[in-house]
Amino acid sequence: MMSTKTKESKKIASYSLIIMGTGFIACTPFQGSLWVDLVQGGFEAGLVGGLADWFAVTALFRHPLGLRIPHTALLPKNRKRMTNAIISILKNDWLSKESILEKTKQIPFTEKLSTIMEKEIHTESFKKNLTGQLKKLIRYIDAEKLTPFVKKQLESTLSNLNISHFLQKILLNQQIEKKGLDYLLNKAEVWLANPRTKHQLGTISMNVLNKVEVEGIMQFALKSIQNLLDEEKMGNIIKNLLLSVIKTLKHEGEPNREALIKYIQNEIQSLNENKAFIDGVENWKSQLLDSWEPDQKITESIKRIQENAIELVEDQEFVETKIIPFIVQLLNDIKKENVKIDHWIQEHLAVLIEKNHSQIGNLVQENLDKLDNEKLIDMMENNIGKDLQWIRVNGAVCGFLIGIFLTGVQELISLI
């Protein structure tokens, strides 16, 4: 459909032609007068000029008056050549590979993108969309599909873990030797406080003495002790002796306690040299991994992590204090590397342009092929028809002026 401006221009051009024709006819009965002849000559030349330009403009798009005059309807007849010329100009001149590449080198991609992002990240719409996208990303994770991978990584880590060294570090860092000793001493005290313990100690001691075989004066001394002490007295002596030892060992800095602790520490430090202990630990580790079935627990843990992560990103304070500052820092880091990033973008754009530059012509060709001749002509008339119609007006006006001039020259010559 022809645009309003084009229609108006076409009307003006038609009016100019009508004016020239009407003026020429109106002057015919009054021929013979100089001024009438001058004006009629102008109208005559204007009519010829207007008709000639009308013919020329019309011949570009269609056959004038429907008559198939040679060298008319130029655009429809030469459509293929015209479209090829347009495509060639676009590809090789206006949008050549070199010009596009040169233009991309002048674009500060990083700066432009960073500026846009810096403005957007503090808007409510950005935060809302960011939260929504993060929640989608978290929910996209399939816990059951992820479980085998996590299990494999855990098994690999545990199988490569030096348990003996790990235990050694824990025991030394946590001062297990002191805690363990104090624990045993406390348990020993509790055991000695039991009334039955004294009797048990006395019974055991007397049995040991009875089994001791010595001769001479030692036998006499031993028998004397046995006669003086019964099981209860012997048990009480040993109990008090043990309680005294325990009490002494409980005091920090006591030489015997320190010596005992030092001994335990040395034993812990030499665990890696104890082959039996290492083999036992490794065997226990292997048996544990072989019988370990953590799939359900891992899946449940991943799902709990997902829910916790969703709760976090839904928390406005978390977004404001953690995510937004992270994005700001990321943008600052990107801006520091703007030269490298721009160069990387330009390199990849160059590859993309090199591979797809021909698609510019193909795209134009496809869009032009979708248009039949009538639509194509209508489109061109809408874009350049206004100026072409003014050519007709200019032709009529110029013809009118030239006609007056030529008629004047003719009258002047006749007078001479």
Coordinates of C-alpha atoms in Angstrom, one line a residue, residues 31-210:
Q31 CA -3.1 33.1 -30.1
G32 CA -1.6 36.1 -31.9
S33 CA -0.8 38.2 -28.9
L34 CA 2.9 38.2 -27.7
W35 CA 2.1 37.6 -24.1
V36 CA -0.4 34.9 -24.8
D37 CA 2.1 33.2 -27.2
L38 CA 4.7 33.3 -24.5
V39 CA 2.4 31.8 -21.8
Q40 CA 1.1 29.2 -24.2
G41 CA 4.7 28.2 -25.2
G42 CA 5.4 27.8 -21.5
F43 CA 2.4 25.7 -20.9
E44 CA 3.1 23.6 -24.0
A45 CA 6.7 22.9 -23.0
G46 CA 5.6 22.3 -19.4
L47 CA 3.0 19.8 -20.6
V48 CA 5.7 18.0 -22.7
G49 CA 8.2 18.0 -19.9
G50 CA 5.6 16.7 -17.4
L51 CA 4.4 14.0 -19.7
A52 CA 8.0 13.0 -20.5
D53 CA 8.9 12.8 -16.8
W54 CA 5.6 10.9 -16.0
F55 CA 6.5 8.4 -18.7
A56 CA 10.1 8.1 -17.3
V57 CA 9.0 7.6 -13.7
T58 CA 6.2 5.2 -14.6
A59 CA 8.5 3.2 -16.9
L60 CA 10.7 2.4 -13.9
F61 CA 8.0 0.4 -12.2
R62 CA 5.5 -0.7 -14.8
H63 CA 4.3 -0.3 -18.5
P64 CA 2.8 3.2 -19.0
L65 CA -0.9 2.9 -19.7
G66 CA -0.4 -0.9 -19.7
L67 CA 1.3 -0.7 -23.2
R68 CA 4.3 -3.0 -23.5
I69 CA 6.6 -0.4 -24.9
P70 CA 10.2 -1.5 -25.1
H71 CA 12.5 -0.5 -22.2
T72 CA 9.7 0.1 -19.8
A73 CA 8.8 -1.7 -16.5
L74 CA 12.6 -1.7 -15.9
L75 CA 12.6 -2.8 -12.3
P76 CA 10.4 -5.9 -12.7
K77 CA 12.3 -6.9 -15.8
N78 CA 15.7 -6.5 -14.2
R79 CA 14.7 -7.7 -10.8
K80 CA 17.4 -10.4 -10.6
R81 CA 20.1 -8.1 -11.8
M82 CA 19.0 -5.4 -9.4
T83 CA 18.8 -7.7 -6.3
N84 CA 22.2 -9.2 -7.2
A85 CA 23.6 -5.7 -7.4
I86 CA 22.1 -4.8 -4.0
I87 CA 23.5 -7.9 -2.4
S88 CA 26.9 -7.3 -4.0
I89 CA 27.0 -3.7 -2.7
L90 CA 25.9 -4.8 0.8
K91 CA 28.5 -7.7 0.9
N92 CA 31.4 -6.1 -0.8
D93 CA 31.0 -2.3 0.0
W94 CA 28.7 -1.3 2.7
L95 CA 29.0 -4.5 4.9
S96 CA 32.2 -6.0 3.7
K97 CA 34.1 -8.3 6.1
E98 CA 36.9 -5.8 6.4
S99 CA 34.5 -2.9 7.4
I100 CA 32.7 -5.0 9.9
L101 CA 35.9 -6.2 11.5
E102 CA 37.3 -2.7 11.6
K103 CA 34.1 -1.5 13.3
T104 CA 34.2 -4.3 15.9
K105 CA 37.7 -3.2 16.8
Q106 CA 36.4 0.2 17.7
I107 CA 33.7 -1.1 20.1
P108 CA 34.7 -1.2 23.8
F109 CA 32.6 -4.3 24.5
T110 CA 33.7 -4.7 28.2
E111 CA 33.2 -1.1 29.0
K112 CA 29.7 -1.0 27.5
L113 CA 28.6 -4.2 29.1
S114 CA 30.0 -3.3 32.5
T115 CA 28.3 0.1 32.4
I116 CA 25.0 -1.5 31.7
M117 CA 25.4 -4.1 34.4
E118 CA 26.5 -1.6 37.0
K119 CA 23.2 0.3 36.4
E120 CA 21.1 -2.8 36.4
I121 CA 22.4 -4.8 39.4
H122 CA 21.0 -2.3 41.9
T123 CA 17.5 -2.3 40.4
E124 CA 14.7 -4.4 42.0
S125 CA 13.8 -6.1 38.7
F126 CA 17.4 -7.3 38.3
K127 CA 17.5 -8.7 41.9
K128 CA 14.1 -10.3 41.4
N129 CA 15.1 -12.0 38.2
L130 CA 18.5 -13.0 39.6
T131 CA 16.8 -14.7 42.6
G132 CA 14.4 -16.5 40.2
Q133 CA 17.2 -17.7 38.0
L134 CA 19.3 -18.9 40.9
K135 CA 16.4 -20.8 42.3
K136 CA 15.8 -22.4 38.9
L137 CA 19.5 -23.3 38.7
I138 CA 19.5 -24.9 42.1
R139 CA 16.3 -26.9 41.5
Y140 CA 17.7 -28.0 38.1
I141 CA 20.3 -30.1 40.0
D142 CA 19.1 -33.7 40.1
A143 CA 20.2 -35.1 43.5
E144 CA 19.8 -38.7 42.5
K145 CA 21.9 -38.3 39.4
L146 CA 24.5 -36.4 41.3
T147 CA 24.7 -39.0 44.1
P148 CA 26.9 -41.6 42.2
F149 CA 29.4 -38.9 41.3
V150 CA 29.6 -37.6 45.0
K151 CA 29.9 -41.2 46.2
K152 CA 32.7 -42.0 43.8
Q153 CA 34.6 -38.9 44.9
L154 CA 34.1 -39.7 48.6
E155 CA 35.3 -43.3 48.1
S156 CA 38.3 -42.1 46.1
T157 CA 39.2 -39.5 48.8
L158 CA 38.8 -42.0 51.6
S159 CA 40.7 -44.8 49.9
N160 CA 43.7 -42.4 49.4
L161 CA 43.5 -41.1 52.9
N162 CA 46.4 -42.0 55.1
I163 CA 44.4 -43.1 58.2
S164 CA 47.4 -43.8 60.4
H165 CA 48.9 -40.4 59.7
F166 CA 45.4 -38.8 60.2
L167 CA 44.9 -40.5 63.5
Q168 CA 48.4 -39.6 64.6
K169 CA 47.8 -35.9 64.0
I170 CA 44.4 -36.0 65.8
L171 CA 45.9 -37.8 68.8
L172 CA 48.8 -35.3 69.1
N173 CA 46.8 -32.2 68.4
Q174 CA 44.0 -33.0 70.8
Q175 CA 46.5 -34.0 73.6
I176 CA 44.9 -37.5 73.8
E177 CA 47.9 -38.8 75.8
K178 CA 47.0 -36.4 78.7
K179 CA 43.3 -36.8 78.4
G180 CA 43.6 -40.6 78.1
L181 CA 45.9 -40.8 81.1
D182 CA 43.5 -38.7 83.2
Y183 CA 40.6 -40.8 82.1
L184 CA 42.3 -44.0 83.1
L185 CA 43.4 -42.6 86.5
N186 CA 39.8 -41.4 87.2
K187 CA 38.4 -44.8 86.3
A188 CA 41.1 -46.5 88.5
E189 CA 40.1 -44.3 91.4
V190 CA 36.4 -45.2 91.0
W191 CA 37.4 -48.9 90.8
L192 CA 39.6 -48.7 94.0
A193 CA 36.7 -46.9 95.8
N194 CA 34.6 -50.0 95.4
P195 CA 34.6 -52.0 98.7
R196 CA 35.0 -55.2 96.8
T197 CA 38.2 -54.0 95.1
K198 CA 40.1 -54.1 98.4
H199 CA 39.1 -57.7 99.0
Q200 CA 40.0 -58.7 95.4
L201 CA 43.4 -57.0 95.7
G202 CA 44.1 -58.8 99.0
T203 CA 43.0 -62.2 97.6
I204 CA 45.2 -61.8 94.5
S205 CA 48.2 -60.6 96.5
M206 CA 48.0 -63.5 99.0
N207 CA 47.7 -66.0 96.2
V208 CA 50.8 -64.5 94.6
L209 CA 52.7 -64.6 97.8
N210 CA 51.7 -68.3 98.4

